[in-house]
Amino acid sequence: MYQIAGNAHTGVTRRLRYTLTMPMRREFLGWDAACLPAAASWLLRHLGPQMRDVTVALPGSRAGRRLLELLVESAAATRTIFTPPRLITAGQIIDHLYPPPMNPAGDVARRLAWSRALIRTDVDILHDLVPELPDDVHALAGELDQLYETVAANGLDFAAVADRAASLPDFREGERWAALAAIQSHYFDELQRVKLVDLQAHRAAAVRTGKPRDGGPLVLIALADLNTLQRRAIEAVADRAIALIHAPPDRTDDFDVLGCLRIDVWHEVKVNLPDALIEVVDRPADQAAAVVCHLADLDPPVSADQITIGVCDDEVGPHLEQRLKAHGAAARSAGGVEVARTSPLRFLAALADWLEHRRYTDFATLLRHPDVEDYLRDQLAAEGIDDWLTLMDDYYNRYLQVRLTGRWLGEESTAARLKSVYDAVHVGLLADLSDTPHPLRQWAAPLAQLMIRLYGRHPLDRGVESHRLIIEACQRVREVLDEMLELPADLDEPVTIARALRMLIAHAVLREPIAPEADEAAIELLGPLELQLDDAAVLIITGFNEGRLPASVNADRFLPDAMRRHLGLIDNRRRYARDAYALSAMLASRRRMHLIAGRRGAQGDPLLPSRLMFACDDADLPRRVGLFHHASAARLVSAPVSPHGVASAFKVPPPPDPLAEPITSLSVTAFRAYIACPYRFYLGHVLGLTTLDDQIEELDGGAFGSLAHEVLSEFGRGPAAHAVDAKVIAKSLDKLLDRAAAHLVGVEALPAVRVQVEQLRSRLHAFAAWQAEWASEGWRIATKHVEHAVRREHGVSINVDDKPMGLTGRIDRVDVHERTGEVVVFDYKTGDVGDDPEKAHRKKSGEWIDLQLPLYRYLAASMGYRGAVRLGYILLPKSEHLVRAAIAEWTDDDLRHADETARDIIRAIRDEVFWPPSEGIVFDDFAAICGVEQFIAAGDEAEGEDES
């Protein structure tokens, strides 16, 4: 008999004392074969093909689906009429044996009850939990709900935790748990007030006092670790329960009466793990590469449905999927798609960010959502706007606004188009959503209409995977909206639309992942808890590191590990024992298995080897330590890794031969681009490709320089251009900077941009001092040639092989000495370092890498400066004391060499020599097109780029 003492108010079990009246039947399946095929064989042999009255409990739903497949296959092979059993997971055992309540509180109602309980709790009591109640009470309420679910699985409430934990040495959290108990009391009061039942409390009360349902056999397959309430529920039906244990009969003493692990035994077990099965590489990308190598080495090749890859480290998963796809192998995450990763939930998250903060970048993110793009394509077609993303990105890059206020800077025609995009979202898509707070249940209908407006415009086909994910995700959203709609008025509270969206998202992502479609051509990716029950012929486990396998939790502000162990909750010791058993079973039952460990994470953080590597004889420990500290070098594989797969056919697209139109003119800045990489020159200067980035948070070098040029060009044309008083010049520059900044970035500029404006002001003040001294020496700015543009129609050219090549460009400034007539052609440079012309234009060997200043001689000649001109920079670097003129000291021979270099480049361009892409360029706008690896491999370091 067993006795249970409980709390009359909550119905939650406080203490459990029991003795099992009848020993439960245990059957050892052995582990020389996979668990599920052995279990299917046992079920058919001992219970027969008619299993209508049989209930089978497994660790997860995937194992249940696979067991059913095996049973059906076995029955079909013998042409036996088969009636399947009822399949449940371990988490459904209590609800299977004890009927759930008629009026359970759903997720939304529970969170609201916890929120109201927090608000009702006396401030002095709350101080023992948190310094003050956060603005987002709902998030704290969710944390308490999850904490309660954790302890309730062992039949405890918060008051019981406080009672039991008080006997722990050095326990100092009594007041905190007393505060939690007080809040929980209010929580139960709130649910009782609206006539709802807490499911956890109901389960504990049912196990304590209720009678389990009558029924047939309850078969537990590989349930090696059960919580307290599950154990008590099973004990109540021990006379009809059977535990099928994946272990040999000689390990009977290593399992308890319910077929669960004896933790002390498995915590100290030695794992029979040969060194040959362990491989240590460096980073997550290297683990993915090692998997591909092992698959390529399989001899004979194995079909995808007979391969399983264990993903114990989440950082490895994306690299693994990418690498497998590149080598012709489809990957299928058997755990399904998390609801948070689906398109509808990403839309709701982007919308919540936008409505809560009204930041420009949030709006841009919303516009980039594929489903919103599709919606806008329909809405804006009539207005002829099909480039809204470019329109918005260009606006952001030009003005760098923090928020959108409805006031648009720039030309009226462009502003009108931007307003159309903005209205298509707000007046169209978000028509039913106001800024006024409403009770949560009143937001349900407008949010449902929003989803219909976005996803109900076109039919969705479940046969199309992307459509199926949208349908399933919308179903989960609808379930939450139904809960919101049914909320009792006394529990509801007014919230903003942004908060309503946050709550909708928080509850939707708690729903079950979306199960993947069956695909025999895909390799299964499994999490660590599902690996033991998989029966594929080949198993490769990645993430064989401490904290991954075995799993561990080392930071919990409410339930540290020692406290978990004292309360009987799952702790790191139990996790290790569970994983040691699972690994032992897999090693014993599989012929083709491999474990891959990493030495570093994605960010370069060091990883620890799995303790399971060291569950060996003491004599083997030094060798195992050495194994981890000598990572294998990753091999490269070019062939498909699947017998039916095709390796990635992506190739860098070469230029057409010949070009559609010959190149007849070049800007003086284009020569540097061609010298650096002919192919990138083609992409940027022939095709005109550019990038726009809506993630920048400050003026980039080009935009910062443009702002400086705007100010300096106005200064060069203005009345202060010839002043010799630094104060007069500085005052003029301040006015021009304020006007240019207001025009270029407006009043809603990002904070970093406002700082940059002031940094530029400091540089301009240093420039004023230099300019005053320069002018006092007799130099005067040629105001008619400030920011002088030489265009194609001006006919400036350089003759190459008796054929002219047009030259274009813009000269920032020309200075003439009023006494000597000497001419200097200047280019403003605002780079942080301030390289002089020699360093910017030539290598130390004298080889030209830029021809801009030498080619300015041709432009200057067209402006009337036909004699010798000097060439230089006016430097405005970060260090203000380095503001100065830097004039090149090139000889006539140097300049002739520059001209010949230009002619050689022109000949190559005329011959259309744009291939292949230059190597060694990693970070640039065209890296993806040029096939450059965007993830840096282990040991690689990015080389610094020239400032220009």
Coordinates of N, CA and C in Angstrom, one line a residue, residues 24-42 57-59 63 67 70 219-225 242-256 258-262 266 269 528-536 539 577-591 593:
M24 N 5.9 -5.2 -10.4 CA 5.6 -5.0 -11.8 C 6.4 -6.0 -12.7
R25 N 5.8 -6.5 -13.7 CA 6.5 -7.4 -14.6 C 7.6 -6.6 -15.4
R26 N 8.8 -7.1 -15.5 CA 9.9 -6.5 -16.2 C 10.4 -7.5 -17.2
E27 N 10.6 -7.1 -18.5 CA 11.1 -7.9 -19.5 C 12.3 -7.3 -20.1
F28 N 13.4 -8.0 -20.1 CA 14.7 -7.5 -20.7 C 14.8 -8.0 -22.1
L29 N 14.9 -7.0 -23.0 CA 14.9 -7.3 -24.5 C 16.3 -7.6 -25.0
G30 N 17.3 -7.4 -24.1 CA 18.7 -7.5 -24.6 C 19.1 -6.2 -25.4
W31 N 20.4 -6.1 -25.7 CA 20.7 -4.9 -26.5 C 21.7 -5.2 -27.6
D32 N 21.6 -6.5 -28.1 CA 22.4 -6.8 -29.2 C 21.7 -6.4 -30.5
A33 N 20.5 -5.8 -30.4 CA 19.7 -5.3 -31.5 C 19.1 -4.0 -31.1
A34 N 18.6 -3.2 -32.0 CA 17.9 -2.0 -31.7 C 16.7 -2.2 -30.9
C35 N 16.3 -1.2 -30.1 CA 15.2 -1.4 -29.1 C 13.9 -1.6 -29.7
L36 N 13.5 -0.7 -30.7 CA 12.1 -0.8 -31.2 C 11.8 -2.1 -32.0
P37 N 12.7 -2.5 -32.9 CA 12.4 -3.8 -33.5 C 12.2 -5.0 -32.5
A38 N 13.1 -5.0 -31.4 CA 13.0 -6.0 -30.4 C 11.6 -5.9 -29.7
A39 N 11.2 -4.6 -29.4 CA 10.0 -4.4 -28.7 C 8.8 -4.8 -29.5
A40 N 8.8 -4.5 -30.8 CA 7.7 -4.9 -31.7 C 7.6 -6.4 -31.8
S41 N 8.7 -7.1 -31.8 CA 8.7 -8.5 -31.9 C 8.1 -9.1 -30.6
W42 N 8.5 -8.5 -29.4 CA 8.0 -9.0 -28.1 C 6.5 -8.7 -28.0
A57 N 3.4 3.0 -23.9 CA 4.0 4.3 -23.6 C 5.4 4.3 -23.9
L58 N 5.8 5.3 -24.7 CA 7.2 5.5 -25.1 C 7.7 6.9 -24.8
P59 N 9.0 7.1 -24.9 CA 9.6 8.4 -24.5 C 9.1 9.5 -25.3
A63 N 9.1 7.9 -31.6 CA 9.3 6.4 -31.3 C 8.0 5.7 -31.5
L67 N 7.4 2.6 -34.0 CA 7.0 1.3 -33.5 C 5.7 0.8 -34.3
L70 N 6.8 -0.6 -37.6 CA 7.4 -2.0 -37.4 C 6.3 -3.0 -37.2
V219 N 2.1 -1.1 -21.4 CA 3.4 -1.5 -21.7 C 4.3 -0.3 -21.8
L220 N 5.4 -0.3 -21.0 CA 6.3 0.8 -21.0 C 7.6 0.4 -21.7
I221 N 7.9 1.1 -22.8 CA 9.1 0.8 -23.6 C 10.2 1.8 -23.4
A222 N 11.3 1.3 -22.8 CA 12.5 2.2 -22.6 C 12.2 3.4 -21.8
L223 N 11.3 3.4 -20.9 CA 11.1 4.5 -20.0 C 12.1 4.4 -18.8
A224 N 13.3 4.9 -19.0 CA 14.4 4.6 -18.1 C 14.4 5.6 -16.9
D225 N 13.6 6.7 -17.1 CA 13.6 7.8 -16.0 C 12.2 8.4 -16.0
I242 N 3.7 -3.6 -17.7 CA 4.9 -4.3 -18.1 C 5.9 -3.4 -18.6
A243 N 7.2 -3.5 -18.1 CA 8.3 -2.7 -18.5 C 9.2 -3.5 -19.5
L244 N 9.3 -3.0 -20.7 CA 10.3 -3.6 -21.6 C 11.6 -2.8 -21.6
I245 N 12.6 -3.5 -21.2 CA 13.9 -2.8 -20.9 C 14.9 -3.1 -21.9
H246 N 15.5 -2.1 -22.5 CA 16.5 -2.3 -23.5 C 17.9 -2.6 -22.9
A247 N 18.1 -3.8 -22.4 CA 19.3 -4.2 -21.7 C 19.3 -5.7 -21.6
P248 N 20.4 -6.3 -21.4 CA 20.5 -7.8 -21.3 C 20.0 -8.2 -19.9
P249 N 19.5 -9.4 -19.8 CA 19.0 -9.9 -18.5 C 20.0 -9.9 -17.4
D250 N 21.3 -10.0 -17.7 CA 22.3 -10.0 -16.6 C 22.4 -8.6 -16.0
R251 N 21.7 -7.6 -16.5 CA 21.8 -6.2 -15.9 C 20.5 -6.0 -15.1
T252 N 19.9 -7.0 -14.6 CA 18.6 -6.8 -13.9 C 18.7 -6.0 -12.7
D253 N 19.9 -6.1 -12.0 CA 20.0 -5.3 -10.8 C 20.4 -3.8 -11.0
D254 N 20.5 -3.5 -12.3 CA 20.9 -2.1 -12.6 C 19.6 -1.3 -12.9
F255 N 18.4 -1.9 -12.7 CA 17.1 -1.2 -13.0 C 16.2 -1.5 -11.8
D256 N 15.4 -0.5 -11.5 CA 14.5 -0.7 -10.3 C 13.3 -1.4 -10.7
L258 N 10.4 -0.6 -11.4 CA 9.6 -0.1 -12.5 C 10.3 -0.1 -13.9
G259 N 11.5 -0.6 -13.9 CA 12.3 -0.6 -15.1 C 13.1 0.6 -15.3
C260 N 13.2 1.5 -14.3 CA 14.0 2.7 -14.4 C 15.4 2.5 -14.0
L261 N 16.3 3.4 -14.3 CA 17.7 3.3 -14.0 C 17.9 3.4 -12.5
R262 N 18.8 2.6 -12.0 CA 19.4 2.9 -10.7 C 20.5 3.8 -10.9
W266 N 24.4 3.6 -12.8 CA 24.7 4.1 -14.1 C 25.6 5.3 -14.0
V269 N 29.1 3.7 -14.2 CA 29.3 2.7 -15.1 C 30.5 3.0 -16.1
P528 N 19.4 14.4 -28.9 CA 20.0 13.3 -28.1 C 19.0 12.4 -27.4
L529 N 17.9 12.9 -27.0 CA 16.9 12.1 -26.3 C 16.2 11.0 -27.2
E530 N 16.3 11.2 -28.5 CA 15.7 10.2 -29.4 C 16.6 9.2 -30.0
L531 N 17.9 9.3 -29.8 CA 18.8 8.5 -30.5 C 18.8 7.0 -30.1
Q532 N 18.5 6.7 -28.8 CA 18.6 5.3 -28.4 C 17.5 4.5 -29.1
L533 N 16.3 5.1 -29.4 CA 15.2 4.4 -30.0 C 15.2 4.4 -31.5
D534 N 16.2 5.0 -32.1 CA 16.3 5.0 -33.6 C 17.0 3.7 -34.0
D535 N 16.6 3.2 -35.1 CA 17.1 1.9 -35.6 C 17.7 1.9 -36.9
A536 N 18.2 3.1 -37.4 CA 18.9 3.2 -38.7 C 20.2 2.4 -38.6
L539 N 24.7 5.4 -37.6 CA 24.5 6.5 -36.6 C 25.8 7.3 -36.4
A577 N 23.6 9.7 -15.8 CA 23.3 8.3 -15.7 C 22.4 7.9 -16.9
R578 N 21.4 8.8 -17.2 CA 20.5 8.5 -18.4 C 21.3 8.4 -19.7
D579 N 22.3 9.4 -19.9 CA 23.0 9.4 -21.1 C 24.1 8.3 -21.2
A580 N 24.6 7.9 -20.0 CA 25.6 6.8 -20.0 C 24.9 5.5 -20.4
Y581 N 23.7 5.3 -19.9 CA 22.9 4.1 -20.2 C 22.6 4.2 -21.7
A582 N 22.1 5.3 -22.2 CA 21.7 5.4 -23.6 C 22.9 5.1 -24.5
L583 N 24.1 5.7 -24.2 CA 25.2 5.5 -25.0 C 25.7 4.0 -25.0
S584 N 25.6 3.4 -23.8 CA 26.0 2.0 -23.7 C 25.1 1.1 -24.5
A585 N 23.8 1.4 -24.5 CA 22.8 0.6 -25.3 C 23.1 0.8 -26.8
M586 N 23.4 2.0 -27.2 CA 23.6 2.3 -28.6 C 24.9 1.6 -29.1
L587 N 25.9 1.7 -28.3 CA 27.2 1.0 -28.7 C 27.0 -0.5 -28.8
A588 N 26.2 -1.1 -27.9 CA 26.0 -2.5 -27.9 C 25.1 -3.0 -29.0
S589 N 24.2 -2.1 -29.5 CA 23.2 -2.6 -30.5 C 23.5 -2.1 -31.9
R590 N 24.6 -1.3 -32.1 CA 24.8 -0.8 -33.4 C 26.2 -1.3 -33.9
R591 N 26.3 -1.5 -35.2 CA 27.5 -2.0 -35.8 C 28.3 -0.8 -36.4
M593 N 28.7 3.1 -36.0 CA 28.4 4.3 -35.2 C 29.7 5.1 -35.0

